[in-house]
XYZ file of C-alpha atoms in Angstrom:
571
model
C 0.000 0.000 0.000
C 1.233 3.508 -0.708
C 2.240 5.609 2.279
C -0.435 8.130 1.297
C -3.259 5.584 1.625
C -1.737 4.080 4.770
C -1.607 7.541 6.359
C -5.201 8.360 5.413
C -6.458 5.061 6.852
C -4.455 5.523 10.046
C -5.651 9.106 10.469
C -9.295 8.079 10.152
C -9.024 5.792 13.165
C -6.748 8.004 15.262
C -8.401 11.443 15.273
C -11.725 12.974 16.218
C -11.074 16.002 14.006
C -13.069 16.398 10.838
C -14.732 18.359 8.068
C -17.237 21.206 8.481
C -19.363 21.927 5.399
C -22.813 23.049 4.343
C -24.741 26.276 4.505
C -22.616 28.854 6.360
C -25.624 29.577 8.560
C -26.119 25.894 9.426
C -22.763 24.105 9.237
C -22.625 20.330 9.354
C -19.663 18.448 10.765
C -18.442 14.919 10.255
C -15.272 13.378 11.653
C -12.632 12.119 9.243
C -13.628 8.629 10.418
C -17.113 9.221 8.972
C -15.627 10.546 5.737
C -13.497 7.402 5.571
C -16.540 5.196 6.067
C -18.264 6.890 3.134
C -15.056 6.627 1.112
C -15.018 2.860 1.635
C -18.535 2.696 0.222
C -17.422 4.663 -2.839
C -14.403 2.391 -3.235
C -16.505 -0.748 -2.860
C -18.924 0.524 -5.512
C -16.138 1.365 -7.944
C -14.457 -2.013 -7.545
C -17.810 -3.808 -7.901
C -18.394 -1.824 -11.115
C -15.130 -3.131 -12.503
C -12.636 -0.352 -11.856
C -9.182 -1.830 -12.351
C -6.077 -0.843 -10.344
C -4.713 2.274 -11.982
C -8.090 3.086 -13.560
C -9.166 6.678 -14.072
C -12.168 8.251 -12.329
C -13.423 11.768 -13.073
C -15.319 13.751 -10.466
C -17.831 16.505 -11.169
C -19.010 17.850 -7.846
C -19.437 21.212 -6.159
C -20.012 20.391 -2.512
C -16.988 19.498 -0.341
C -19.120 17.033 1.647
C -19.418 14.915 -1.510
C -15.906 15.565 -2.816
C -13.986 14.449 0.273
C -15.285 10.840 0.401
C -15.300 10.571 -3.390
C -11.616 11.499 -3.755
C -10.551 9.297 -0.870
C -12.732 6.476 -2.167
C -11.047 6.541 -5.577
C -7.638 6.240 -3.905
C -8.859 3.364 -1.725
C -10.074 1.659 -4.918
C -6.627 2.015 -6.509
C -7.675 4.625 -9.073
C -6.635 8.122 -10.038
C -8.850 11.211 -9.634
C -9.481 13.943 -12.176
C -11.435 16.938 -10.892
C -13.449 18.243 -13.821
C -13.760 21.992 -14.297
C -17.210 23.231 -13.378
C -19.335 25.461 -15.600
C -19.850 29.042 -14.435
C -22.943 31.206 -14.953
C -21.251 32.655 -18.060
C -20.349 29.260 -19.516
C -22.112 28.108 -22.653
C -23.322 24.555 -21.969
C -22.294 23.325 -25.431
C -18.765 24.678 -24.941
C -18.520 23.137 -21.488
C -19.704 19.726 -22.745
C -17.164 19.850 -25.594
C -14.296 20.702 -23.243
C -15.425 18.111 -20.699
C -15.569 15.342 -23.303
C -12.054 16.270 -24.415
C -10.821 16.061 -20.836
C -12.507 12.699 -20.259
C -10.937 11.331 -23.411
C -7.541 12.704 -22.394
C -7.484 10.977 -19.001
C -9.224 7.835 -20.235
C -11.908 8.096 -17.574
C -13.667 4.802 -16.804
C -16.525 6.558 -15.004
C -17.669 10.012 -13.916
C -18.913 10.516 -10.361
C -21.585 13.225 -9.979
C -22.972 14.928 -6.923
C -26.535 16.202 -6.783
C -25.463 19.660 -8.036
C -24.813 18.167 -11.457
C -27.662 15.686 -11.742
C -28.969 17.718 -14.685
C -25.881 16.955 -16.809
C -26.216 13.190 -16.349
C -28.434 12.895 -19.429
C -25.945 14.971 -21.426
C -23.123 12.598 -20.463
C -25.244 9.541 -21.184
C -26.065 10.964 -24.602
C -22.338 10.895 -25.384
C -22.015 7.343 -24.002
C -20.101 8.443 -20.914
C -20.512 6.130 -17.916
C -21.485 7.917 -14.726
C -22.550 7.152 -11.168
C -24.453 9.409 -8.787
C -22.633 9.688 -5.468
C -26.003 9.781 -3.724
C -26.591 6.212 -4.947
C -23.235 5.120 -3.515
C -23.186 6.783 -0.102
C -26.693 8.128 0.498
C -26.759 11.633 1.954
C -23.587 13.694 1.963
C -22.290 14.365 5.453
C -23.812 11.261 7.031
C -22.237 7.890 7.641
C -23.648 5.102 5.489
C -24.541 1.580 6.514
C -23.103 -0.645 3.803
C -19.523 -0.788 5.101
C -19.660 -4.502 5.900
C -16.916 -6.973 6.708
C -17.164 -8.191 3.109
C -16.369 -4.640 1.912
C -13.244 -4.640 4.046
C -11.841 -7.578 2.041
C -12.111 -5.507 -1.164
C -10.554 -2.202 -0.193
C -8.069 -0.660 0.051
C -6.728 -1.938 -3.271
C -2.912 -2.189 -3.189
C -1.147 0.869 -4.634
C 2.497 1.905 -5.007
C 4.370 5.163 -4.641
C 4.646 5.590 -8.424
C 0.956 4.954 -9.102
C -1.037 8.009 -10.207
C -3.229 9.573 -7.513
C -4.272 12.766 -9.275
C -4.519 13.894 -12.890
C -4.595 17.669 -12.518
C -6.084 19.393 -15.552
C -4.191 22.511 -16.553
C -5.924 25.867 -16.387
C -7.122 25.745 -19.959
C -5.234 28.675 -21.498
C -4.998 26.732 -24.777
C -7.577 24.867 -26.818
C -5.934 21.491 -26.218
C -6.264 19.923 -22.758
C -3.313 18.657 -20.755
C -3.117 16.895 -17.410
C -0.309 16.807 -14.873
C 0.352 13.318 -13.494
C 0.725 13.383 -9.688
C 1.787 10.135 -8.042
C 0.998 8.900 -4.548
C 4.620 9.601 -3.652
C 4.498 13.118 -5.111
C 1.353 13.974 -3.192
C 2.471 12.739 0.224
C 5.915 14.333 -0.147
C 4.377 17.754 -0.837
C 1.820 17.405 1.960
C 4.508 16.514 4.497
C 6.826 19.300 3.299
C 4.049 21.913 3.516
C 3.099 20.748 7.004
C 6.721 20.985 8.069
C 7.213 24.503 6.690
C 3.954 25.730 8.232
C 4.623 24.039 11.599
C 1.171 22.487 11.386
C -0.268 20.916 14.526
C -3.139 18.485 13.732
C -4.384 18.708 17.291
C -4.563 22.502 17.404
C -4.714 24.012 13.925
C -8.030 24.708 12.175
C -8.032 25.316 8.419
C -10.658 27.190 6.413
C -10.991 27.840 2.670
C -13.450 28.740 -0.088
C -11.058 27.817 -2.924
C -12.406 25.554 -5.693
C -11.396 21.932 -5.331
C -10.751 21.493 -9.063
C -7.751 23.822 -8.615
C -4.507 22.480 -7.138
C -4.312 24.992 -4.290
C -7.818 24.142 -3.125
C -7.518 20.383 -3.576
C -4.016 19.828 -2.186
C -3.671 22.456 0.544
C -7.295 22.587 1.701
C -8.594 19.049 1.232
C -5.912 16.413 0.691
C -3.602 17.802 3.387
C -6.101 18.062 6.278
C -7.769 14.785 5.262
C -4.420 12.977 5.216
C -2.941 14.451 8.397
C -6.168 14.903 10.360
C -6.589 18.666 10.746
C -9.966 20.295 11.314
C -11.194 21.813 8.025
C -13.984 24.330 7.455
C -14.779 24.255 3.732
C -17.005 26.545 1.672
C -17.570 26.733 -2.052
C -16.377 29.709 -4.139
C -20.035 30.628 -4.633
C -20.539 30.888 -0.875
C -17.715 33.421 -0.668
C -18.419 35.441 -3.798
C -22.095 35.683 -2.925
C -21.365 37.082 0.542
C -17.632 37.831 1.025
C -17.971 38.621 4.725
C -18.756 34.960 5.334
C -14.975 34.471 5.197
C -14.095 36.524 8.300
C -17.329 35.405 9.937
C -16.236 31.762 9.855
C -12.607 32.603 10.619
C -13.874 34.086 13.874
C -16.589 31.498 14.603
C -14.236 28.519 14.355
C -11.066 30.256 15.638
C -9.381 29.390 12.344
C -5.582 29.405 12.413
C -4.847 28.771 8.699
C -6.557 30.090 5.588
C -5.488 30.743 2.012
C -6.387 32.535 -1.214
C -4.917 34.187 -4.288
C -4.080 37.880 -4.027
C -7.452 38.972 -5.478
C -9.234 37.253 -2.574
C -7.319 39.303 -0.028
C -7.977 42.468 -2.048
C -11.706 41.768 -1.794
C -11.430 40.896 1.900
C -9.634 44.201 2.564
C -12.445 46.172 0.930
C -15.117 44.241 2.796
C -13.456 44.669 6.211
C -13.143 48.400 5.593
C -16.948 48.641 5.382
C -17.529 47.057 8.815
C -17.969 49.684 11.522
C -18.130 47.492 14.630
C -14.618 46.351 15.722
C -16.265 43.586 17.755
C -17.862 42.070 14.622
C -14.995 39.609 14.134
C -12.191 38.224 16.263
C -9.424 37.274 13.837
C -6.663 36.995 16.431
C -6.372 33.208 16.093
C -5.274 33.399 12.435
C -1.560 32.721 12.207
C -1.209 31.801 8.503
C -2.905 33.511 5.573
C -1.412 31.664 2.611
C -1.083 33.865 -0.469
C -0.332 32.084 -3.739
C -1.544 31.116 -7.233
C -1.087 34.633 -8.625
C 1.330 37.581 -8.197
C 1.275 39.091 -4.712
C 0.634 42.824 -4.418
C 2.343 44.235 -1.342
C -0.095 47.174 -1.332
C -2.979 44.722 -0.925
C -1.167 42.993 1.944
C -0.489 46.296 3.693
C -4.081 47.382 3.162
C -5.402 44.115 4.591
C -3.203 44.479 7.665
C -4.553 47.978 8.227
C -8.184 46.993 7.653
C -7.858 43.867 9.802
C -6.015 45.407 12.741
C -9.321 46.516 14.337
C -10.383 42.860 14.406
C -7.183 41.505 15.920
C -5.669 40.325 12.618
C -1.941 39.785 13.048
C 0.104 41.933 10.685
C 2.629 39.124 10.215
C 0.166 36.329 9.316
C 0.601 36.650 5.524
C 2.626 33.725 4.181
C 3.838 34.096 0.594
C 4.384 30.967 -1.475
C 5.336 29.861 -4.973
C 3.807 26.798 -6.528
C 2.782 25.087 -9.701
C 0.719 22.043 -10.567
C 3.816 20.253 -11.858
C 5.269 20.319 -8.327
C 1.996 18.894 -6.920
C 1.460 22.322 -5.367
C 4.136 24.108 -3.334
C 7.707 24.787 -4.469
C 8.678 27.351 -1.853
C 7.056 29.135 1.059
C 8.019 31.684 3.663
C 8.200 30.743 7.321
C 5.158 31.442 9.498
C 4.946 34.714 11.416
C 7.472 36.437 9.164
C 4.900 38.409 7.222
C 5.369 39.452 3.604
C 8.979 40.338 2.795
C 9.681 42.493 -0.253
C 12.850 42.624 -2.314
C 13.649 46.176 -3.483
C 15.938 46.151 -6.509
C 17.585 48.657 -8.838
C 15.442 49.188 -11.961
C 18.375 49.884 -14.275
C 20.266 46.764 -13.209
C 17.052 44.740 -13.508
C 16.819 45.582 -17.212
C 20.295 44.079 -17.562
C 19.173 40.823 -15.967
C 20.476 41.431 -12.443
C 18.251 41.964 -9.380
C 20.703 44.106 -7.425
C 19.562 45.622 -4.112
C 18.645 49.246 -4.674
C 20.881 52.054 -3.510
C 19.384 55.174 -1.882
C 18.016 57.551 -4.480
C 17.932 55.050 -7.335
C 14.831 54.052 -9.278
C 13.467 50.843 -7.823
C 11.252 47.855 -8.465
C 9.803 45.549 -5.841
C 9.097 41.816 -5.829
C 7.679 39.592 -3.115
C 10.051 37.083 -1.580
C 8.428 33.649 -1.787
C 10.513 31.793 0.768
C 13.018 28.970 0.645
C 12.299 25.792 -1.352
C 10.472 23.140 0.640
C 12.249 20.060 1.877
C 12.823 17.650 -1.008
C 12.588 20.390 -3.676
C 15.485 22.100 -5.434
C 15.296 25.322 -7.473
C 17.841 26.546 -10.037
C 17.965 29.461 -12.482
C 18.820 28.970 -16.141
C 20.156 31.691 -18.438
C 19.030 32.213 -22.052
C 22.210 30.510 -23.270
C 21.568 27.429 -21.131
C 24.100 28.228 -18.405
C 23.281 27.960 -14.702
C 22.985 31.410 -13.108
C 24.014 32.587 -9.667
C 22.318 34.575 -6.927
C 20.266 37.562 -8.111
C 20.746 36.750 -11.782
C 17.415 36.585 -13.626
C 16.567 33.574 -15.749
C 14.095 30.722 -16.058
C 13.281 28.953 -12.804
C 13.757 25.182 -12.834
C 12.618 22.722 -10.169
C 13.171 19.083 -9.321
C 12.446 16.889 -6.336
C 10.198 14.359 -4.650
C 6.953 16.185 -5.370
C 7.653 17.054 -9.029
C 5.497 15.253 -11.592
C 6.966 12.524 -13.791
C 5.173 14.100 -16.759
C 1.985 15.068 -18.551
C -0.860 13.400 -20.339
C -1.523 15.146 -23.667
C -3.742 14.478 -26.652
C -0.668 13.002 -28.322
C 0.148 10.714 -25.405
C 2.355 10.856 -22.277
C 5.123 13.459 -22.260
C 8.125 13.557 -19.910
C 8.289 16.730 -17.815
C 12.049 16.769 -17.244
C 15.198 17.604 -19.163
C 18.135 15.199 -19.338
C 19.331 16.305 -15.884
C 15.947 15.804 -14.269
C 14.917 19.486 -14.097
C 11.432 20.746 -14.903
C 11.458 24.052 -16.791
C 8.700 26.221 -15.300
C 8.519 29.010 -17.890
C 8.669 31.498 -15.000
C 11.359 34.178 -14.921
C 12.901 34.884 -11.547
C 15.941 34.720 -9.350
C 17.227 33.533 -5.985
C 17.901 36.059 -3.225
C 19.714 34.598 -0.226
C 18.303 31.262 -1.368
C 14.702 32.524 -1.438
C 12.643 32.268 -4.612
C 11.578 35.502 -6.326
C 9.319 35.391 -9.403
C 9.332 38.281 -11.893
C 6.790 36.960 -14.399
C 6.157 34.483 -17.192
C 8.849 34.376 -19.871
C 6.215 34.387 -22.639
C 4.578 37.477 -21.116
C 7.525 39.851 -21.006
C 7.127 43.058 -23.018
C 10.395 44.376 -24.431
C 10.546 48.134 -25.053
C 13.788 49.972 -25.884
C 15.768 47.022 -24.551
C 13.852 46.969 -21.266
C 11.901 44.050 -19.874
C 8.473 45.134 -18.662
C 6.378 42.578 -16.809
C 2.595 42.641 -17.395
C 1.948 42.144 -13.686
C 3.602 45.501 -12.918
C 1.359 47.208 -15.477
C -1.753 45.430 -14.210
C -0.959 46.226 -10.581
C -0.523 49.922 -11.353
C -3.764 50.073 -13.325
C -5.677 48.246 -10.584
C -4.615 50.855 -8.033
C -6.916 53.402 -9.712
C -10.296 53.784 -8.054
C -13.003 52.360 -10.286
C -10.875 49.553 -11.729
C -11.919 46.073 -10.594
C -9.036 44.421 -8.734
C -7.870 41.236 -10.423
C -9.607 42.186 -13.660
C -6.892 44.008 -15.601
C -4.924 42.524 -18.508
C -1.817 43.980 -20.159
C -1.726 42.892 -23.792
C 1.297 43.039 -26.083
C 0.615 44.689 -29.418
C 2.159 45.384 -32.794
C 1.402 49.020 -33.523
C 2.858 48.936 -37.022
C 6.460 49.575 -36.052
C 9.404 47.452 -34.978
C 9.035 48.634 -31.420
C 6.885 46.525 -29.193
C 4.063 48.169 -27.292
C 1.237 47.243 -24.978
C -2.405 47.986 -24.353
C -4.537 47.621 -21.253
C -7.962 46.020 -20.999
C -9.742 46.555 -17.699
C -13.132 46.001 -16.152
C -15.001 48.889 -14.553
C -18.499 49.868 -13.594
C -17.881 53.039 -15.630
C -17.909 51.119 -18.904
C -20.354 52.703 -21.340
C -20.086 56.193 -19.850
C -17.841 57.977 -22.361
C -16.753 60.811 -20.085
C -16.132 58.522 -17.107
C -14.194 56.050 -19.292
C -11.980 58.851 -20.594
C -11.244 60.145 -17.087
C -10.520 56.631 -15.828
C -8.245 55.877 -18.783
C -6.214 59.028 -18.167
C -5.722 58.094 -14.515
C -4.653 54.591 -15.497
C -2.168 55.906 -18.054
C -0.643 58.232 -15.443
C -0.309 55.431 -12.878
C 1.243 53.042 -15.389
C 3.771 55.616 -16.621
C 4.785 56.312 -13.041
C 5.143 52.594 -12.292
C 6.978 51.307 -15.386
C 8.075 54.474 -17.219
C 6.228 53.420 -20.368
C 2.980 54.577 -21.913
C 0.261 52.157 -23.035
C -0.805 52.571 -26.638
C -4.419 52.416 -25.548
C -6.736 51.579 -22.667
C -9.964 49.695 -23.248
C -12.650 49.812 -20.528
C -15.107 46.901 -20.526
C -18.075 46.024 -18.282
C -17.615 43.802 -15.204
C -17.560 40.135 -16.148
C -16.224 40.746 -19.666
C -12.708 39.375 -19.250
C -12.381 35.636 -19.664
C -10.635 33.641 -16.954
C -9.343 30.123 -16.592
C -11.236 27.787 -14.220
C -8.629 28.640 -11.563
C -9.402 32.354 -11.870
C -6.433 33.555 -13.913
C -7.019 36.015 -16.726
C -6.733 34.685 -20.264
C -4.628 37.401 -21.869
C -5.086 35.871 -25.316
C -8.828 36.336 -25.067
C -8.446 39.775 -23.500
C -6.791 40.788 -26.762
C -10.114 40.181 -28.508
C -11.465 43.285 -26.772
C -8.930 45.281 -28.783
C -10.404 44.266 -32.110
C -11.345 46.914 -34.690
C -13.084 49.827 -33.037
C -12.437 52.896 -30.946
C -10.784 53.208 -27.546
C -12.159 55.352 -24.795
C -9.836 58.097 -26.054
C -11.168 57.704 -29.594
C -7.973 56.453 -31.254
C -7.988 53.535 -33.713
C -7.057 50.168 -32.263
C -3.716 48.651 -33.319
C -3.344 45.056 -34.380
C -2.724 42.848 -31.341
C -1.099 39.658 -30.176
C -1.583 38.201 -26.726
C 1.169 38.543 -24.157
């Protein structure tokens, strides 16, 4: 049996901690032992249906109370799990079905497990000859222990698994038309879980975790489901819809359950800051128990972190609770992370030297740029920096980040078959540009995203951050797009969401403010600014902006300033 499965089974019988789910106003709790009992029923049903060791199971579910036993049950049955991306209110059903069928074909799914939220798509799947099972038929009501876990079931599961067997096929974020899945083994998964627990000094008997992150994204699934389920931490789990529908439910539950660990991308903390600022009563929340607020999955804005600390101070929020991290699906989740209680640390570097590929500490009076320090690599993970000529670079030299280690995937599944993820020396090339500062990882941006102007490297995230600082621009909904304006010099445009879209005078005023902020931040002027209504910019299922599709908003037409649009190519 793999160590992952052994640990999950042992945890179920050794702890009284568990999973809290359901309506935020009426939470339901079940111990991990109850989740395990349901998982055995799922596993028994899968094996009885003919799932072979190493078989692939896809899961389409929204509620954590269904997802937890389903995922664990697949592992007990010896299979691999693929979390299918869920449709959003803006998703066209036909497009979602097409993409889902592609994903199912990619991973070779033997069966799809559905919770009651997706009962309506069962007929659609059946119409395409996709086998499915309703979880309600396998375990009854989510959040309650079933009755079919007999002694006979115990002879069937767990099915023997090894460290190199696949536990998770993590679908990529979908920035291209062709699907791809990262292969995460049992060994990969446990190694990353243990390393994260070690870095965070997690205490299963004391720590309480809480998250609203989607479970089809690696940060939600690994950090806020697989980890607490494996090690036996208390977990309070909401859906993204719970949070987005009423953002103050986040601090409400942080206070109610004395949560010590939470996590979100930067945009989540930006929204939390704004929401806390609207609360007049300082006794509304007690956030003093929170010791780790994990910030990852997208660039970290130090202004957002400072603003959150200021807004949260009235409620006892510790100013040093922010924990910056760097991760990618190919490393299971986490590559590096800061130590708890250190707060966000920022690297201030010389702008001129940065353009030359060196992140030198800034001298007094010099023009500067800032990047968040993302901590030391976790135990079992190594990080190196590669130059454009293929040479290994030293400290503070900027190049492509490479990773290798116990939690790094053996490779991908693609439409053309399995693909190795490593070079001949065993390194995975991340495509991220960055450097090491005193051994800590610093990420500058994606190599494919860099805008080169007059020999300078300009990172879209710096442009987007500056634009988002303007009042009226929706945080997390700004895209910098590289363009070809008819000359040899590269340029960029900005597409942003705002409630002022459609009001010509307001758009013009907003655009001028954005241009001024961007020039101040990166010393370069955007060719144009396009203001679009809220909800216009397309995002991946994990919430990242699709810059390629943002470029479509710069098609033939007029900008807010009335100038013709240039031809465009996505950053």
